[in-house]
CSV table of C-alpha atoms and ligand atoms in Angstrom, one decimal:
chain,number,residue,atom,x,y,z
C,650,MET,CA,161.6,98.2,156.8
C,651,GLY,CA,159.9,100.4,154.2
C,652,ALA,CA,158.4,99.3,151.0
C,653,LEU,CA,160.4,98.9,147.8
C,654,VAL,CA,158.7,98.2,144.5
C,655,VAL,CA,160.9,97.2,141.6
C,656,ILE,CA,158.8,97.2,138.4
C,657,ASP,CA,159.3,94.2,136.3
C,658,HIS,CA,157.8,95.0,132.9
C,659,PRO,CA,159.1,94.5,129.3
C,660,LEU,CA,158.6,98.1,128.4
C,661,ILE,CA,160.7,99.2,131.3
C,662,HIS,CA,163.4,96.7,130.7
C,663,HIS,CA,163.6,97.7,127.1
C,664,LYS,CA,163.7,101.5,127.7
C,665,LEU,CA,166.1,101.2,130.6
C,666,THR,CA,168.6,99.2,128.6
C,667,ILE,CA,168.7,101.9,125.9
C,668,LEU,CA,169.1,104.5,128.7
C,669,ARG,CA,172.1,102.7,130.2
C,670,ASP,CA,173.9,102.5,126.8
C,671,LYS,CA,176.7,104.9,126.8
C,672,HIS,CA,176.1,105.6,123.1
C,673,THR,CA,172.6,107.0,123.7
C,674,GLY,CA,172.6,110.8,123.1
C,675,ALA,CA,171.0,113.5,125.2
C,676,LYS,CA,167.8,113.8,123.0
C,677,GLU,CA,167.0,110.2,123.3
C,678,PHE,CA,168.1,110.1,127.0
C,679,ARG,CA,165.6,112.9,127.8
C,680,GLU,CA,162.8,111.2,125.9
C,681,LEU,CA,163.4,107.9,127.6
C,682,THR,CA,163.7,109.4,131.1
C,683,GLU,CA,160.3,111.1,130.6
C,684,GLU,CA,158.7,107.9,129.3
C,685,LEU,CA,160.1,105.8,132.1
C,686,ALA,CA,158.8,108.3,134.6
C,687,THR,CA,155.3,108.0,133.1
C,688,LEU,CA,155.5,104.2,133.3
C,689,LEU,CA,156.6,104.3,136.9
C,690,ALA,CA,153.8,106.8,137.8
C,691,PHE,CA,151.3,104.0,137.1
C,692,GLU,CA,152.7,102.2,140.2
C,693,ALA,CA,153.6,105.3,142.2
C,694,THR,CA,150.0,106.6,142.1
C,695,ARG,CA,148.3,103.3,142.9
C,696,ASP,CA,147.0,104.4,146.3
C,697,LEU,CA,145.9,108.0,145.4
C,698,PRO,CA,142.6,108.9,146.9
C,699,ILE,CA,139.7,109.0,144.5
C,700,VAL,CA,136.2,110.4,144.8
C,701,ALA,CA,133.0,109.1,143.2
C,702,VAL,CA,131.5,111.4,140.5
C,703,ASP,CA,128.5,111.2,138.2
C,704,VAL,CA,129.1,111.3,134.5
C,705,GLU,CA,126.8,111.2,131.5
C,706,THR,CA,127.9,109.0,128.7
C,707,PRO,CA,126.2,109.4,125.3
C,708,LEU,CA,123.9,106.6,126.6
C,709,VAL,CA,123.2,106.9,130.3
C,710,ARG,CA,124.1,108.6,133.5
C,711,THR,CA,126.6,106.5,135.5
C,712,ARG,CA,129.1,106.6,138.3
C,713,GLY,CA,132.8,107.1,137.8
C,714,HIS,CA,135.8,107.9,140.0
C,715,MET,CA,138.4,110.7,139.8
C,716,ILE,CA,141.5,111.7,141.6
C,717,GLU,CA,140.9,114.5,144.1
C,718,PRO,CA,142.3,117.5,142.3
C,719,ALA,CA,144.0,119.2,145.3
C,720,LYS,CA,145.8,116.1,146.5
C,721,ILE,CA,149.1,115.7,144.7
C,722,ALA,CA,152.5,117.4,144.9
C,723,VAL,CA,155.3,116.3,142.6
C,724,VAL,CA,158.8,117.3,143.8
C,725,PRO,CA,161.8,116.8,141.4
C,726,ILE,CA,165.2,117.0,143.0
C,727,LEU,CA,167.3,119.4,140.9
C,728,ARG,CA,168.9,118.8,138.6
C,729,ALA,CA,168.2,115.3,137.3
C,730,GLY,CA,164.7,115.0,138.7
C,731,LEU,CA,163.7,117.7,136.2
C,732,GLY,CA,164.1,115.1,133.5
C,733,MET,CA,161.4,113.0,135.0
C,734,GLU,CA,158.9,115.8,135.8
C,735,PRO,CA,157.2,116.2,132.4
C,736,GLY,CA,156.5,112.5,132.3
C,737,ILE,CA,154.5,112.8,135.5
C,738,THR,CA,152.8,116.1,135.1
C,739,ARG,CA,151.6,115.3,131.6
C,740,LEU,CA,149.7,112.4,133.2
C,741,MET,CA,148.5,114.5,136.2
C,742,PRO,CA,148.2,118.1,135.1
C,743,MET,CA,146.4,118.8,138.4
C,744,ALA,CA,149.5,118.2,140.5
C,745,ARG,CA,151.3,121.1,142.1
C,746,VAL,CA,155.1,121.0,141.5
C,747,GLY,CA,157.7,121.9,144.1
C,748,HIS,CA,161.4,122.0,143.5
C,749,VAL,CA,164.3,121.1,145.8
C,750,GLY,CA,167.9,121.7,144.7
C,751,ILE,CA,170.5,119.4,146.1
C,752,PHE,CA,173.9,118.3,144.9
C,753,ARG,CA,176.4,115.9,146.3
C,754,GLU,CA,179.6,117.4,147.6
C,755,PRO,CA,182.2,115.7,145.4
C,756,ASP,CA,184.6,114.4,148.1
C,757,SER,CA,182.3,113.6,151.0
C,758,LEU,CA,179.3,112.8,148.8
C,759,SER,CA,177.2,114.6,151.4
C,760,PRO,CA,174.1,116.3,150.1
C,761,VAL,CA,174.1,120.1,149.9
C,762,THR,CA,170.7,121.8,149.7
C,763,TYR,CA,170.7,125.1,147.8
C,764,TYR,CA,167.1,125.7,146.8
C,765,ALA,CA,163.5,124.8,147.9
C,766,LYS,CA,160.2,126.2,146.6
C,767,LEU,CA,157.2,124.1,147.6
C,768,PRO,CA,153.4,124.3,147.6
C,769,PRO,CA,152.2,125.4,151.1
C,770,ASP,CA,149.8,122.6,151.9
C,771,LEU,CA,152.0,119.6,151.8
C,772,ALA,CA,150.3,117.9,154.7
C,773,ASP,CA,147.2,117.5,152.6
C,774,ARG,CA,148.9,116.0,149.6
C,775,GLU,CA,150.4,112.8,148.4
C,776,VAL,CA,154.0,113.9,147.7
C,777,ILE,CA,155.9,112.2,144.9
C,778,VAL,CA,159.6,112.9,145.0
C,779,LEU,CA,161.5,112.4,141.7
C,780,ASP,CA,165.2,111.6,141.3
C,781,PRO,CA,166.5,109.2,138.6
C,782,MET,CA,169.4,108.1,140.8
C,783,LEU,CA,169.3,106.7,144.3
C,784,ALA,CA,173.0,106.1,145.0
C,785,THR,CA,174.2,106.6,148.6
C,786,GLY,CA,170.6,107.9,149.4
C,787,GLY,CA,172.0,111.0,151.0
C,788,SER,CA,170.2,113.4,148.6
C,789,ALA,CA,166.8,111.6,148.7
C,790,ALA,CA,166.9,111.2,152.5
C,791,GLU,CA,167.7,114.9,152.9
C,792,CYS,CA,165.0,116.0,150.5
C,793,ILE,CA,162.4,113.8,152.4
C,794,ARG,CA,163.6,115.2,155.7
C,795,LEU,CA,163.1,118.8,154.4
C,796,LEU,CA,159.6,117.9,153.0
C,797,LYS,CA,158.6,116.4,156.3
C,798,ASP,CA,159.8,119.5,158.1
C,799,LYS,CA,157.5,121.5,155.8
C,800,GLY,CA,154.5,119.2,156.7
C,801,ALA,CA,154.6,116.3,154.2
C,802,ILE,CA,153.2,113.1,155.7
C,803,ARG,CA,152.6,110.7,152.8
C,804,LEU,CA,155.6,110.4,150.5
C,805,THR,CA,156.7,108.2,147.6
C,806,LEU,CA,160.2,108.3,146.1
C,807,VAL,CA,160.3,107.5,142.4
C,808,CYS,CA,163.7,106.7,140.8
C,809,LEU,CA,165.0,105.0,137.7
C,810,LEU,CA,167.9,103.2,139.3
C,811,ALA,CA,168.5,102.4,143.0
C,812,ALA,CA,171.6,101.0,144.7
C,813,PRO,CA,171.0,98.7,147.7
C,814,GLU,CA,173.0,101.3,149.8
C,815,GLY,CA,170.5,104.1,148.9
C,816,VAL,CA,167.5,102.0,149.6
C,817,ALA,CA,168.9,101.1,153.0
C,818,ARG,CA,169.7,104.7,153.8
C,819,VAL,CA,166.3,106.1,152.8
C,820,HIS,CA,164.4,103.3,154.6
C,821,GLY,CA,166.7,103.7,157.6
C,822,ASP,CA,165.9,107.4,157.9
C,823,HIS,CA,162.3,107.2,156.6
C,824,PRO,CA,160.8,103.7,157.0
C,825,ASP,CA,157.4,105.1,156.1
C,826,VAL,CA,158.4,106.1,152.5
C,827,ARG,CA,157.6,103.8,149.6
C,828,ILE,CA,160.3,103.6,146.9
C,829,VAL,CA,159.3,102.8,143.3
C,830,THR,CA,162.2,102.1,140.9
C,831,ALA,CA,162.7,100.6,137.5
C,832,ALA,CA,165.7,98.6,138.7
C,833,LEU,CA,167.7,97.7,141.8
C,834,ASP,CA,171.4,97.7,140.7
C,835,ASP,CA,174.3,95.8,142.2
C,836,ARG,CA,176.4,98.3,144.2
C,837,LEU,CA,178.2,101.6,144.4
C,838,ASN,CA,181.7,102.1,143.1
C,839,ASP,CA,184.4,104.0,145.0
C,840,HIS,CA,183.2,107.3,143.7
C,841,GLY,CA,179.6,106.7,144.8
C,842,TYR,CA,178.3,105.9,141.3
C,843,ILE,CA,175.8,103.2,140.8
C,844,VAL,CA,177.1,100.0,139.1
C,845,PRO,CA,176.2,98.9,136.4
C,846,GLY,CA,174.2,102.2,136.4
C,847,LEU,CA,174.0,104.7,133.6
C,848,GLY,CA,176.7,107.2,134.5
C,849,ASP,CA,175.9,110.8,135.6
C,850,ALA,CA,172.2,111.3,135.0
C,851,GLY,CA,172.3,115.1,135.2
C,852,ASP,CA,175.2,115.4,132.7
C,853,ARG,CA,173.6,113.0,130.3
C,854,LEU,CA,170.3,114.8,130.4
C,855,PHE,CA,171.7,118.2,130.0
C,856,GLY,CA,174.9,117.6,128.0
C,857,THR,CA,177.1,119.1,130.6
C,858,ARG,CA,180.1,116.7,130.2
S,1186,PRP,C1,172.9,113.1,141.5
S,1186,PRP,C2,171.5,112.6,141.3
S,1186,PRP,C3,171.0,112.5,142.7
S,1186,PRP,C4,172.2,112.2,143.5
S,1186,PRP,C5,172.2,110.8,144.0
S,1186,PRP,O1,172.9,114.5,141.7
S,1186,PRP,O2,170.7,113.3,140.4
S,1186,PRP,O3,170.3,113.7,143.1
S,1186,PRP,O4,173.3,112.5,142.7
S,1186,PRP,O5,173.2,110.5,144.8
S,1186,PRP,P1,173.1,110.1,146.3
S,1186,PRP,O6,172.0,109.1,146.4
S,1186,PRP,O7,174.5,109.6,146.6
S,1186,PRP,O8,172.8,111.4,147.1
S,1186,PRP,P2,174.2,115.4,141.6
S,1186,PRP,O9,174.9,115.5,142.9
S,1186,PRP,O10,175.0,114.8,140.5
S,1186,PRP,O11,173.6,116.8,141.2
S,1186,PRP,P3,173.0,117.3,139.8
S,1186,PRP,O12,171.7,116.5,139.6
S,1186,PRP,O13,172.8,118.8,140.1
S,1186,PRP,O14,174.0,117.0,138.7
S,1187,URA,N1,174.4,110.3,140.5
S,1187,URA,C1,174.3,110.0,139.2
S,1187,URA,O1,173.9,110.8,138.4
S,1187,URA,N2,174.7,108.7,138.9
S,1187,URA,C2,175.2,107.9,139.8
S,1187,URA,O2,175.5,106.7,139.5
S,1187,URA,C3,175.2,108.3,141.2
S,1187,URA,C4,174.8,109.5,141.5
């Protein structure tokens, strides 16, 4: 079974609770989504390769460590993953950003891929996939399959909320992929929404309902 990391931290509990609140408006929802993505990035990037470098402080020359610049790709799943992307790239401006567009077909909930634009050298990069909602897991599993087809080898999926069904689906299809999430919720409802959840992340981010 693949690795699942559920981050237990007061800042994350606090911000996620405001995000879940149905009274939270689009402006605050966007800000919180970015902030949570930044906090999750701390765990998602734990195993990034670093290289030793020399640095001169105002006092002496010493040895430091830096992330290898050409080693990261961030891939938000459109639409809602776009809400997380600034929170990650602000922290790691050296990351290349790919985009994959996927929506759930409303009746079957099957993923439909409509767009993909990716950096060419995925095999050399740590690939961080962003989607706030891991519900049935169909969208994330399909995105990861597409990324592996394009060469990706090392992948981490970062989400805000995960349902047990989604975790099982992603790890069933891709046991090598580590999932980092702010919370593991109870279940899916009959329409494939995460319960207790936060509703439709894309609509709340972009004000489309
Ligand atoms: C939402 C969400 C995920 C997907 C999760 O996208 O942003 O991508 O559903 O559900 P799943 O785990 O069951 O596949 P949606 O289909 O609403 O598209 P949108 O982001 O374009 O609104
Ligand atoms: N997509 C969402 O935006 N929310 C859910 O609860 C499930 C899928």
